[in-house]
CSV table of C-alpha atoms and ligand atoms in Angstrom, one decimal:
chain,number,residue,atom,x,y,z
A,1,MET,CA,58.4,92.8,96.4
A,2,LYS,CA,60.7,93.1,93.4
A,3,SER,CA,61.8,96.5,94.6
A,4,PHE,CA,62.5,95.1,98.0
A,5,PHE,CA,64.9,92.6,96.5
A,6,GLN,CA,66.5,95.2,94.4
A,7,LEU,CA,66.9,97.4,97.5
A,8,SER,CA,68.4,94.6,99.6
A,9,LYS,CA,70.7,93.7,96.7
A,10,LEU,CA,71.8,97.3,96.6
A,11,PHE,CA,72.2,97.3,100.3
A,12,CYS,CA,74.4,94.2,100.2
A,13,THR,CA,76.5,95.7,97.4
A,14,PHE,CA,76.9,98.7,99.6
A,15,ILE,CA,78.0,96.6,102.6
A,16,ILE,CA,80.5,94.7,100.4
A,17,PHE,CA,81.7,98.1,99.0
A,18,LEU,CA,82.1,99.4,102.6
A,19,LYS,CA,84.0,96.3,103.5
A,20,SER,CA,86.4,96.6,100.7
A,21,VAL,CA,86.9,100.3,101.5
A,22,ASN,CA,87.7,99.3,105.0
A,23,THR,CA,90.1,96.5,104.2
A,24,CYS,CA,92.0,97.5,101.1
A,25,HIS,CA,95.0,99.7,101.6
A,26,ASP,CA,95.2,103.2,100.1
A,27,LEU,CA,97.5,106.2,100.1
A,28,HIS,CA,98.1,107.7,103.6
A,29,THR,CA,96.7,111.2,103.6
A,30,ASN,CA,99.7,112.9,105.3
A,31,PHE,CA,102.3,110.8,103.6
A,32,PHE,CA,104.4,113.8,102.6
A,33,GLN,CA,105.0,114.8,106.2
A,34,HIS,CA,107.4,111.9,106.8
A,35,PHE,CA,110.0,112.2,104.1
A,36,SER,CA,112.8,113.2,106.4
A,37,SER,CA,115.7,114.8,104.6
A,38,LYS,CA,114.1,114.1,101.2
A,39,THR,CA,111.1,116.4,102.0
A,40,PRO,CA,110.5,118.9,99.2
A,41,TYR,CA,110.6,122.4,100.6
A,42,ARG,CA,107.1,123.4,99.4
A,43,TYR,CA,105.6,121.4,102.3
A,44,ILE,CA,107.4,123.4,105.0
A,45,ALA,CA,107.8,126.8,103.4
A,46,ASN,CA,106.3,129.9,105.0
A,47,TYR,CA,104.1,131.7,102.5
A,48,ASN,CA,103.4,134.6,104.8
A,49,THR,CA,105.4,137.4,103.1
A,50,SER,CA,104.4,140.3,105.3
A,51,SER,CA,107.4,142.5,105.9
A,52,ILE,CA,109.1,141.9,109.2
A,53,GLU,CA,109.0,145.1,111.2
A,54,TYR,CA,110.0,146.0,114.7
A,55,GLU,CA,109.2,149.5,116.1
A,56,GLY,CA,112.2,151.7,116.1
A,57,CYS,CA,114.4,149.1,114.4
A,58,LYS,CA,115.9,148.8,110.9
A,59,PRO,CA,117.2,145.6,109.3
A,60,TRP,CA,120.9,146.1,109.0
A,61,LYS,CA,122.6,143.0,107.9
A,62,ILE,CA,121.7,139.4,106.9
A,63,TRP,CA,123.5,136.1,107.1
A,64,LEU,CA,122.1,132.9,105.5
A,65,VAL,CA,123.2,129.3,105.5
A,66,GLN,CA,121.2,127.3,103.0
A,67,ARG,CA,120.9,123.6,102.0
A,68,HIS,CA,120.6,123.1,98.2
A,69,GLY,CA,117.2,122.4,96.9
A,70,THR,CA,115.6,119.1,95.7
A,71,ARG,CA,118.2,117.0,93.8
A,72,THR,CA,118.4,113.7,92.0
A,73,PRO,CA,119.5,110.6,93.9
A,74,GLY,CA,123.1,109.3,94.3
A,75,ASN,CA,124.5,106.1,92.9
A,76,GLU,CA,123.1,103.6,95.3
A,77,LEU,CA,119.4,104.6,95.0
A,78,ASP,CA,119.8,105.2,91.2
A,79,LYS,CA,121.1,101.6,90.8
A,80,PHE,CA,118.3,100.2,93.0
A,81,VAL,CA,115.6,102.0,91.0
A,82,ARG,CA,117.1,100.9,87.6
A,83,ASP,CA,118.0,97.3,88.5
A,84,ARG,CA,116.0,96.0,91.5
A,85,LEU,CA,112.8,98.0,91.6
A,86,PRO,CA,111.5,96.8,88.1
A,87,LYS,CA,112.1,93.2,89.4
A,88,ILE,CA,110.0,93.9,92.5
A,89,GLN,CA,107.3,95.5,90.3
A,90,GLU,CA,107.3,92.4,88.1
A,91,ASP,CA,107.0,90.1,91.2
A,92,ILE,CA,104.0,92.1,92.4
A,93,LEU,CA,102.3,92.0,89.0
A,94,ASN,CA,103.0,88.4,88.3
A,95,ASN,CA,101.2,87.4,91.4
A,96,LEU,CA,98.2,89.6,90.5
A,97,SER,CA,97.9,88.1,87.1
A,98,LYS,CA,97.9,84.6,88.5
A,99,GLY,CA,94.8,85.4,90.4
A,100,THR,CA,96.0,83.8,93.6
A,101,ILE,CA,95.2,85.7,96.8
A,102,LEU,CA,95.7,89.3,95.8
A,103,GLY,CA,97.8,91.9,97.6
A,104,GLU,CA,95.9,94.3,99.8
A,105,LEU,CA,96.3,97.6,97.8
A,106,CYS,CA,93.1,99.2,96.6
A,107,SER,CA,94.7,99.6,93.2
A,108,PHE,CA,97.8,98.2,91.6
A,109,GLU,CA,97.2,100.2,88.5
A,110,GLY,CA,99.8,102.9,89.3
A,111,ILE,CA,102.5,100.2,90.0
A,112,LYS,CA,101.6,98.5,86.7
A,113,LEU,CA,102.1,101.7,84.7
A,114,TRP,CA,105.2,102.9,86.6
A,115,THR,CA,108.4,103.5,84.7
A,116,SER,CA,111.5,105.2,86.2
A,117,HIS,CA,111.2,109.0,86.3
A,118,LYS,CA,112.7,111.2,83.6
A,119,GLU,CA,114.6,113.2,86.3
A,120,LEU,CA,116.4,110.1,87.5
A,121,ASP,CA,120.2,110.2,87.3
A,122,SER,CA,122.9,109.4,89.7
A,123,GLN,CA,124.4,112.9,89.6
A,124,LYS,CA,122.9,114.5,92.7
A,125,ARG,CA,121.9,117.3,90.4
A,126,LEU,CA,119.5,120.1,91.3
A,127,THR,CA,116.1,119.4,89.6
A,128,SER,CA,113.6,121.9,88.3
A,129,GLU,CA,111.7,121.6,91.6
A,130,GLY,CA,115.0,122.5,93.4
A,131,GLN,CA,115.3,125.6,91.1
A,132,ASP,CA,111.8,126.7,92.0
A,133,GLU,CA,112.5,126.2,95.7
A,134,LEU,CA,115.4,128.6,95.8
A,135,PHE,CA,114.0,131.1,93.3
A,136,GLU,CA,110.7,131.5,95.2
A,137,PHE,CA,112.3,131.4,98.6
A,138,ALA,CA,114.5,134.4,97.6
A,139,GLU,CA,111.4,136.3,96.3
A,140,ARG,CA,109.6,135.8,99.6
A,141,LEU,CA,112.6,136.8,101.6
A,142,GLN,CA,112.9,140.0,99.7
A,143,LEU,CA,109.2,140.8,100.3
A,144,ARG,CA,109.8,140.3,104.1
A,145,LEU,CA,112.9,142.4,104.2
A,146,PRO,CA,112.5,145.0,101.4
A,147,THR,CA,114.8,147.7,102.8
A,148,LEU,CA,117.6,145.2,103.1
A,149,LEU,CA,117.1,143.0,100.1
A,150,ASP,CA,115.4,145.1,97.5
A,151,GLN,CA,118.5,147.0,96.3
A,152,PRO,CA,120.4,146.8,93.1
A,153,TYR,CA,123.3,144.4,93.0
A,154,GLN,CA,126.8,145.7,93.7
A,155,ASN,CA,129.6,143.3,94.4
A,156,THR,CA,130.3,145.2,97.7
A,157,ASN,CA,126.9,144.7,99.2
A,158,PHE,CA,126.3,141.0,98.9
A,159,LEU,CA,128.6,137.9,99.1
A,160,PHE,CA,127.6,134.6,97.5
A,161,ARG,CA,129.5,131.4,98.2
A,162,TYR,CA,128.8,127.8,97.5
A,163,THR,CA,130.5,124.4,97.8
A,164,ASP,CA,132.1,122.7,94.8
A,165,THR,CA,129.0,120.9,93.5
A,166,GLN,CA,126.5,121.5,90.8
A,167,ARG,CA,123.5,121.5,93.2
A,168,THR,CA,124.8,124.2,95.4
A,169,ASP,CA,126.2,126.3,92.5
A,170,GLU,CA,122.8,126.2,90.8
A,171,SER,CA,121.0,126.8,94.1
A,172,ALA,CA,123.0,130.0,94.6
A,173,LYS,CA,122.3,131.1,91.1
A,174,GLN,CA,118.5,130.5,91.4
A,175,PHE,CA,118.5,132.3,94.7
A,176,ALA,CA,120.3,135.3,93.3
A,177,THR,CA,117.9,135.3,90.3
A,178,GLY,CA,115.0,135.5,92.7
A,179,LEU,CA,116.6,138.5,94.3
A,180,PHE,CA,117.8,140.5,91.3
A,181,GLY,CA,115.9,139.2,88.3
A,182,ARG,CA,117.1,137.4,85.2
A,183,ILE,CA,118.9,140.4,83.7
A,184,GLU,CA,120.6,141.8,86.8
A,185,VAL,CA,121.8,138.4,88.0
A,186,LYS,CA,124.4,138.3,85.2
A,187,LYS,CA,126.3,140.9,87.2
A,188,VAL,CA,126.5,138.9,90.3
A,189,VAL,CA,130.0,137.8,91.3
A,190,PHE,CA,130.0,134.3,93.0
A,191,THR,CA,133.0,133.4,95.1
A,192,LYS,CA,135.0,130.6,93.4
A,193,PRO,CA,134.2,127.3,95.2
A,194,LEU,CA,137.0,125.6,97.0
A,195,ASP,CA,137.7,121.9,96.5
A,196,LYS,CA,137.4,121.3,100.3
A,197,ASP,CA,135.7,124.3,102.0
A,198,PRO,CA,136.8,124.5,105.6
A,199,LEU,CA,133.9,126.9,106.4
A,200,LEU,CA,130.9,125.7,104.3
A,201,ARG,CA,131.7,122.0,104.7
A,202,PHE,CA,134.0,122.0,107.8
A,203,TYR,CA,133.2,118.4,108.7
A,204,LYS,CA,134.9,117.2,105.5
A,205,VAL,CA,138.2,118.4,106.8
A,206,CYS,CA,137.7,117.5,110.5
A,207,GLN,CA,139.7,114.3,110.6
A,208,LYS,CA,138.9,113.4,114.2
A,209,TRP,CA,135.1,113.6,113.5
A,210,ARG,CA,135.5,111.6,110.3
A,211,GLN,CA,137.3,108.9,112.1
A,212,ASN,CA,135.3,108.8,115.3
A,213,VAL,CA,131.8,109.5,114.0
A,214,LYS,CA,131.2,109.6,110.3
A,215,LYS,CA,133.2,106.4,109.4
A,216,SER,CA,132.8,104.6,112.7
A,217,PRO,CA,130.5,101.6,112.7
A,218,SER,CA,130.2,101.8,116.5
A,219,ALA,CA,128.9,105.4,116.2
A,220,ILE,CA,125.8,104.2,114.3
A,221,LEU,CA,125.2,101.1,116.3
A,222,GLU,CA,121.8,102.3,117.6
A,223,TYR,CA,120.7,102.8,114.0
A,224,THR,CA,121.9,99.3,113.0
A,225,LYS,CA,120.1,97.8,115.9
A,226,PHE,CA,116.9,99.7,114.9
A,227,THR,CA,117.0,98.2,111.4
A,228,LEU,CA,117.0,94.7,113.1
A,229,SER,CA,114.3,95.5,115.6
A,230,ASP,CA,111.0,93.8,116.0
A,231,ILE,CA,109.1,96.9,114.8
A,232,VAL,CA,111.1,97.1,111.6
A,233,ASN,CA,110.7,93.3,111.0
A,234,THR,CA,106.9,93.6,111.4
A,235,THR,CA,106.9,96.6,109.1
A,236,LEU,CA,108.8,94.7,106.4
A,237,SER,CA,106.6,91.6,106.6
A,238,ASP,CA,103.3,93.6,106.6
A,239,LEU,CA,104.5,95.6,103.7
A,240,SER,CA,105.6,92.6,101.7
A,241,LYS,CA,102.3,90.8,102.4
A,242,ARG,CA,100.4,93.9,101.4
A,243,LEU,CA,102.1,93.8,98.0
A,244,GLY,CA,101.3,90.1,97.6
A,245,LEU,CA,105.0,89.0,97.6
A,246,ASN,CA,106.0,85.6,98.6
A,247,TYR,CA,109.3,86.9,100.1
A,248,THR,CA,110.0,89.7,102.6
A,249,LEU,CA,111.7,92.8,101.4
A,250,SER,CA,114.9,93.7,103.1
A,251,PHE,CA,115.2,96.9,105.2
A,252,LYS,CA,117.4,98.4,102.5
A,253,GLU,CA,115.0,97.6,99.7
A,254,ALA,CA,112.0,98.9,101.6
A,255,LYS,CA,113.9,102.0,102.7
A,256,ASN,CA,115.0,102.6,99.1
A,257,ILE,CA,111.4,102.4,97.9
A,258,TYR,CA,110.4,104.9,100.6
A,259,SER,CA,113.2,107.3,99.5
A,260,TYR,CA,112.2,106.9,95.9
A,261,CYS,CA,108.6,107.7,96.8
A,262,ALA,CA,109.9,110.9,98.4
A,263,PHE,CA,112.0,111.8,95.3
A,264,GLU,CA,109.1,111.3,92.9
A,265,THR,CA,106.9,113.4,95.2
A,266,ALA,CA,109.5,116.1,95.2
A,267,TRP,CA,109.8,116.1,91.4
A,268,GLU,CA,106.1,116.2,90.7
A,269,LYS,CA,103.9,118.9,92.3
A,270,ILE,CA,100.6,117.2,91.5
A,271,LYS,CA,101.1,113.6,90.5
A,272,VAL,CA,101.4,111.1,93.4
A,273,SER,CA,104.1,108.4,93.1
A,274,PRO,CA,102.5,105.0,93.1
A,275,TRP,CA,105.3,103.8,95.4
A,276,CYS,CA,104.0,106.1,98.1
A,277,SER,CA,100.6,104.3,98.2
A,278,ILE,CA,102.2,101.0,99.3
A,279,PHE,CA,103.1,102.4,102.8
A,280,SER,CA,100.9,102.7,105.9
A,281,GLU,CA,101.2,105.6,108.3
A,282,LEU,CA,103.2,103.4,110.6
A,283,ASP,CA,105.5,102.4,107.8
A,284,PHE,CA,106.2,106.0,107.1
A,285,LYS,CA,106.8,106.8,110.7
A,286,VAL,CA,109.2,103.8,111.0
A,287,PHE,CA,111.3,104.8,108.0
A,288,GLU,CA,111.2,108.5,109.1
A,289,TYR,CA,112.5,107.5,112.5
A,290,SER,CA,115.3,105.4,111.0
A,291,GLU,CA,116.4,108.5,109.1
A,292,ASP,CA,116.0,110.8,112.1
A,293,LEU,CA,118.0,108.3,114.2
A,294,LYS,CA,120.8,108.1,111.6
A,295,HIS,CA,121.1,111.9,111.3
A,296,TYR,CA,120.9,112.2,115.1
A,297,LEU,CA,123.9,110.0,115.5
A,298,ILE,CA,125.9,111.5,112.6
A,299,ASP,CA,124.8,115.1,112.5
A,300,GLY,CA,122.9,115.7,115.7
A,301,ASP,CA,124.0,116.2,119.3
A,302,LYS,CA,124.8,112.6,120.2
A,303,TYR,CA,128.6,113.3,119.9
A,304,GLU,CA,129.9,116.6,121.1
A,305,LEU,CA,132.5,117.1,118.3
A,306,THR,CA,129.7,116.9,115.7
A,307,TYR,CA,128.2,120.2,116.7
A,308,LYS,CA,131.3,121.7,118.4
A,309,GLN,CA,133.1,122.0,115.1
A,310,ALA,CA,130.3,124.1,113.7
A,311,CYS,CA,131.6,127.0,115.9
A,312,VAL,CA,133.6,128.1,112.8
A,313,LEU,CA,130.4,129.0,111.1
A,314,LEU,CA,128.9,130.7,114.2
A,315,LYS,CA,132.1,132.7,114.5
A,316,ASN,CA,131.6,133.8,110.9
A,317,VAL,CA,128.1,135.2,111.8
A,318,VAL,CA,129.5,137.3,114.6
A,319,GLU,CA,132.5,138.5,112.6
A,320,HIS,CA,130.1,139.6,109.8
A,321,PHE,CA,127.8,141.4,112.2
A,322,ASP,CA,130.7,143.0,114.2
A,323,ASP,CA,132.3,144.3,111.1
A,324,ASP,CA,131.3,147.9,111.0
A,325,LYS,CA,133.6,149.0,108.2
A,326,LEU,CA,131.8,151.1,105.6
A,327,ASP,CA,132.5,148.7,102.8
A,328,SER,CA,131.4,145.5,104.7
A,329,HIS,CA,128.7,143.4,103.1
A,330,ASN,CA,125.0,143.8,103.9
A,331,GLY,CA,124.4,140.2,103.2
A,332,ILE,CA,126.3,136.9,103.2
A,333,PHE,CA,124.7,133.9,101.5
A,334,TYR,CA,126.2,130.4,101.8
A,335,PHE,CA,124.9,127.4,99.8
A,336,THR,CA,125.9,124.1,101.2
A,337,HIS,CA,124.5,120.8,102.5
A,338,SER,CA,122.3,119.1,105.1
A,339,GLY,CA,125.4,118.1,107.2
A,340,THR,CA,126.3,121.8,107.7
A,341,VAL,CA,122.8,123.1,108.5
A,342,LEU,CA,122.1,120.3,111.0
A,343,LYS,CA,125.4,120.8,112.8
A,344,MET,CA,124.8,124.6,112.9
A,345,LEU,CA,121.4,123.9,114.6
A,346,GLY,CA,123.3,121.7,117.0
A,347,VAL,CA,125.9,124.4,118.0
A,348,LEU,CA,123.0,126.8,118.5
A,349,GLY,CA,121.3,124.3,120.9
A,350,LEU,CA,118.1,124.1,118.9
A,351,TYR,CA,115.7,121.1,118.5
A,352,LYS,CA,117.1,119.2,121.5
A,353,ASP,CA,115.0,116.5,123.1
A,354,ASN,CA,115.1,115.4,126.8
A,355,ASP,CA,116.1,111.9,125.8
A,356,ASN,CA,118.5,110.5,123.2
A,357,LEU,CA,117.0,108.9,120.1
A,358,ARG,CA,117.8,105.1,120.5
A,359,HIS,CA,116.8,101.9,118.7
A,360,ASP,CA,114.4,101.0,121.5
A,361,ASN,CA,112.4,104.3,122.1
A,362,PHE,CA,110.6,104.8,118.8
A,363,TRP,CA,107.2,105.2,120.6
A,364,GLU,CA,108.5,107.4,123.4
A,365,MET,CA,110.1,109.8,120.9
A,366,GLU,CA,107.0,110.2,118.8
A,367,ASN,CA,106.7,113.9,119.6
A,368,ARG,CA,110.4,114.6,119.2
A,369,GLN,CA,111.9,118.0,118.3
A,370,TRP,CA,114.6,116.3,116.1
A,371,ARG,CA,112.4,115.6,113.1
A,372,THR,CA,114.3,115.9,109.9
A,373,SER,CA,111.1,116.1,107.8
A,374,LYS,CA,110.7,119.6,109.4
A,375,ILE,CA,114.3,120.7,110.1
A,376,ASP,CA,116.2,119.2,107.3
A,377,ALA,CA,114.0,119.3,104.1
A,378,PHE,CA,115.5,120.1,100.7
A,379,GLY,CA,116.2,123.8,100.6
A,380,SER,CA,116.4,124.1,104.4
A,381,ASN,CA,117.7,127.5,105.6
A,382,LEU,CA,118.8,129.3,108.6
A,383,ILE,CA,118.9,133.1,108.7
A,384,PHE,CA,120.2,135.7,111.1
A,385,VAL,CA,119.1,139.3,110.7
A,386,LEU,CA,120.9,142.1,112.5
A,387,PHE,CA,118.7,145.0,113.4
A,388,LYS,CA,119.8,148.5,114.4
A,389,CYS,CA,117.3,149.8,117.1
A,390,TYR,CA,118.2,153.3,118.2
A,391,ASN,CA,121.6,152.6,119.7
A,392,ASP,CA,121.1,148.9,120.3
A,393,MET,CA,121.8,146.1,118.1
A,394,LYS,CA,119.4,143.2,118.0
A,395,ILE,CA,119.4,139.8,116.3
A,396,LEU,CA,116.5,137.8,114.8
A,397,THR,CA,116.7,134.1,113.9
A,398,LEU,CA,114.7,132.4,111.2
A,399,HIS,CA,114.6,128.7,110.5
A,400,GLN,CA,112.7,127.6,107.4
A,401,GLU,CA,111.6,131.2,107.0
A,402,LYS,CA,109.9,131.2,110.5
A,403,ILE,CA,111.0,133.3,113.3
A,404,ILE,CA,112.4,131.2,116.1
A,405,ARG,CA,113.7,132.0,119.6
A,406,ILE,CA,117.3,131.2,120.6
A,407,PRO,CA,117.3,129.3,123.9
A,408,GLY,CA,118.4,131.9,126.5
A,409,CYS,CA,117.1,134.9,124.7
A,410,GLU,CA,114.4,137.0,126.4
A,411,SER,CA,112.4,137.4,123.2
A,412,ASP,CA,112.5,136.5,119.5
A,413,LEU,CA,114.2,139.8,118.6
A,414,CYS,CA,117.2,139.2,120.9
A,415,SER,CA,119.7,141.7,122.2
A,416,TYR,CA,122.9,141.1,120.1
A,417,ASP,CA,125.0,141.3,123.3
A,418,THR,CA,122.9,138.6,124.9
A,419,PHE,CA,123.2,136.5,121.8
A,420,LYS,CA,127.0,136.8,122.0
A,421,LYS,CA,127.0,136.0,125.7
A,422,ILE,CA,125.0,132.9,125.2
A,423,TYR,CA,127.6,131.5,122.7
A,424,GLN,CA,130.6,133.2,124.3
A,425,GLU,CA,132.1,129.9,125.5
A,426,LYS,CA,131.6,128.1,122.2
A,427,LEU,CA,133.1,131.1,120.3
A,428,ASN,CA,136.1,131.3,122.7
A,429,ASN,CA,136.9,127.6,122.5
A,430,CYS,CA,136.9,127.3,118.8
A,431,ASP,CA,140.3,126.1,117.8
A,432,PHE,CA,139.2,123.9,114.8
A,433,ASN,CA,142.7,122.3,114.3
A,434,LYS,CA,143.0,121.4,117.9
A,435,MET,CA,139.6,119.8,118.1
A,436,CYS,CA,139.9,118.0,114.7
A,437,ASN,CA,143.5,116.9,114.5
A,438,ILE,CA,144.3,113.3,115.2
A,439,GLU,CA,147.2,113.2,117.6
B,1,NAG,C1,102.7,137.1,108.9
B,1,NAG,O1,103.9,137.6,109.3
B,1,NAG,C2,103.9,138.8,110.0
B,1,NAG,C3,105.4,139.2,110.2
B,1,NAG,O2,106.2,138.2,110.7
B,1,NAG,C4,103.2,138.6,111.4
B,1,NAG,O3,103.2,139.8,112.1
B,1,NAG,C5,101.8,138.1,111.1
B,1,NAG,O4,101.1,137.8,112.3
B,1,NAG,C6,101.8,136.9,110.1
B,1,NAG,N1,100.4,136.6,109.7
B,1,NAG,C7,99.9,135.4,109.9
B,1,NAG,C8,98.5,135.3,109.3
B,1,NAG,O5,100.4,134.5,110.4
B,2,NAG,C1,114.5,90.8,112.5
B,2,NAG,O1,115.0,90.2,111.3
B,2,NAG,C2,116.4,90.0,111.1
B,2,NAG,C3,116.7,89.5,109.7
B,2,NAG,O2,115.8,88.5,109.4
B,2,NAG,C4,116.9,89.2,112.3
B,2,NAG,O3,118.3,89.0,112.1
B,2,NAG,C5,116.5,89.8,113.6
B,2,NAG,O4,116.9,89.0,114.7
B,2,NAG,C6,115.0,90.0,113.7
B,2,NAG,N1,114.8,90.8,114.9
B,2,NAG,C7,114.0,90.4,115.9
B,2,NAG,C8,113.8,91.3,117.1
B,2,NAG,O5,113.3,89.3,115.8
B,3,NAG,C1,107.9,82.8,94.9
B,3,NAG,O1,107.1,82.6,93.7
B,3,NAG,C2,107.9,82.4,92.5
B,3,NAG,C3,106.9,82.2,91.4
B,3,NAG,O2,105.9,81.4,91.7
B,3,NAG,C4,108.8,81.1,92.7
B,3,NAG,O3,109.5,80.9,91.6
B,3,NAG,C5,109.7,81.4,93.9
B,3,NAG,O4,110.5,80.2,94.2
B,3,NAG,C6,108.9,81.7,95.2
B,3,NAG,N1,109.8,82.1,96.2
B,3,NAG,C7,109.7,81.7,97.5
B,3,NAG,C8,110.7,82.2,98.4
B,3,NAG,O5,108.8,80.9,97.8
B,4,NAG,C1,101.1,85.7,95.9
B,4,NAG,O1,100.5,86.2,97.1
B,4,NAG,C2,100.1,85.2,98.0
B,4,NAG,C3,99.3,85.9,99.1
B,4,NAG,O2,100.2,86.9,99.7
B,4,NAG,C4,101.3,84.4,98.4
B,4,NAG,O3,100.8,83.3,99.3
B,4,NAG,C5,102.0,83.8,97.2
B,4,NAG,O4,103.2,83.2,97.6
B,4,NAG,C6,102.4,85.0,96.3
B,4,NAG,N1,103.1,84.5,95.1
B,4,NAG,C7,104.1,85.1,94.5
B,4,NAG,C8,104.6,84.5,93.3
B,4,NAG,O5,104.6,86.1,95.0
């Protein structure tokens, strides 16, 4: 009899345990797949380093455009994390200690113990995670293309250029160290960065684009509308309730916490940021969509000029590959920013969806191509490799270290002539001043 009671007591405890497991909120398993442009590269890297070989072909030249690796936040987020987030933390904990209805998280311990991260500064500086991203990427690339990349450095075989920022400068240096080693890298000559680089950051000097897209409130109207939509409002009130707050977080506040969760994840390979465990899968998808939508409007193919101006960079690829002078470089490596890489994807016609991203089609676009978590992570890269195959030249394209097919090419390893035909019109109509000047 006694043991029956004990058993049933145990059973009840088990039921209560199950119930609390079912109802309390815990970290979403795939949280790191929704960090948009703050995704650390390690989640999307390709760790297959088998050498890339095509029968009868020899890798001849390489061209890379590379986003810097994981950085620290800029001013706005830095200020939020220092001034506002500790207040939100306090509000959450105050309520808990009062013993009123508790928030719905399984554990508030992480939030209780949280203090701002040691990497935090407002400098947009490359972090140690960012250094690893570039260094290890270069090592993998060298293993894949040994004949091309495993050669001693001479200033005539490789060209390195970066924009005038610490994060691209340091990214270039880490990448070069990955290729040549810590001793040899001291010989590498890096092109002196320009204050405003018309090739690596062309959009900064395209006045018409800046006026009509970048700085135009009407260009991002769809984004503004999304931040005021029903689905965002529900997300914000559910999130605030889950935290036990007696007020609703604003979109900006919640978005900032989401971004900070991504940064802390990027900075720590093992430890999970407590701020990541407050979001549900749907919350992550909503914030990810808001970021995808913003980048789609500013850097994607919503407005023609956005990607059209990237023809200057595409032209540079063709000029480099067409240059058959004996002293031409084997490799060109550019270190720049998200805005450049995304616009380059645009001019190439990659990651296009059948429908525009809008404020009102969040669910319809769930399986979209334009997903910045995949295509615009920290350390994102786009590579062209020119192959010499008997008397034919062929071109291979890699995005995030994975071989991709150019739309219109018959196969992944594409005839270089076909490649040039596909983009002929864009290359021929590439008068940057004409398209960018304000009359
Ligand atoms: C690894 O990469 C090589 C070269 O691109 C490819 O042939 C091979 O199938 C890949 N292996 C795996 C397991 O994906
Ligand atoms: C969502 O909330 C904002 C701010 O409180 C409000 O202006 C907006 O009308 C709400 N949207 C909807 C669809 O109710
Ligand atoms: C929330 O609770 C705090 C502490 O009890 C109180 O001071 C504040 O006025 C409340 N805010 C709202 C909007 O009810
Ligand atoms: C504490 O949480 C409860 C339940 O969500 C809420 O009703 C109350 O207003 C909260 N108090 C504070 C101070 O946030």
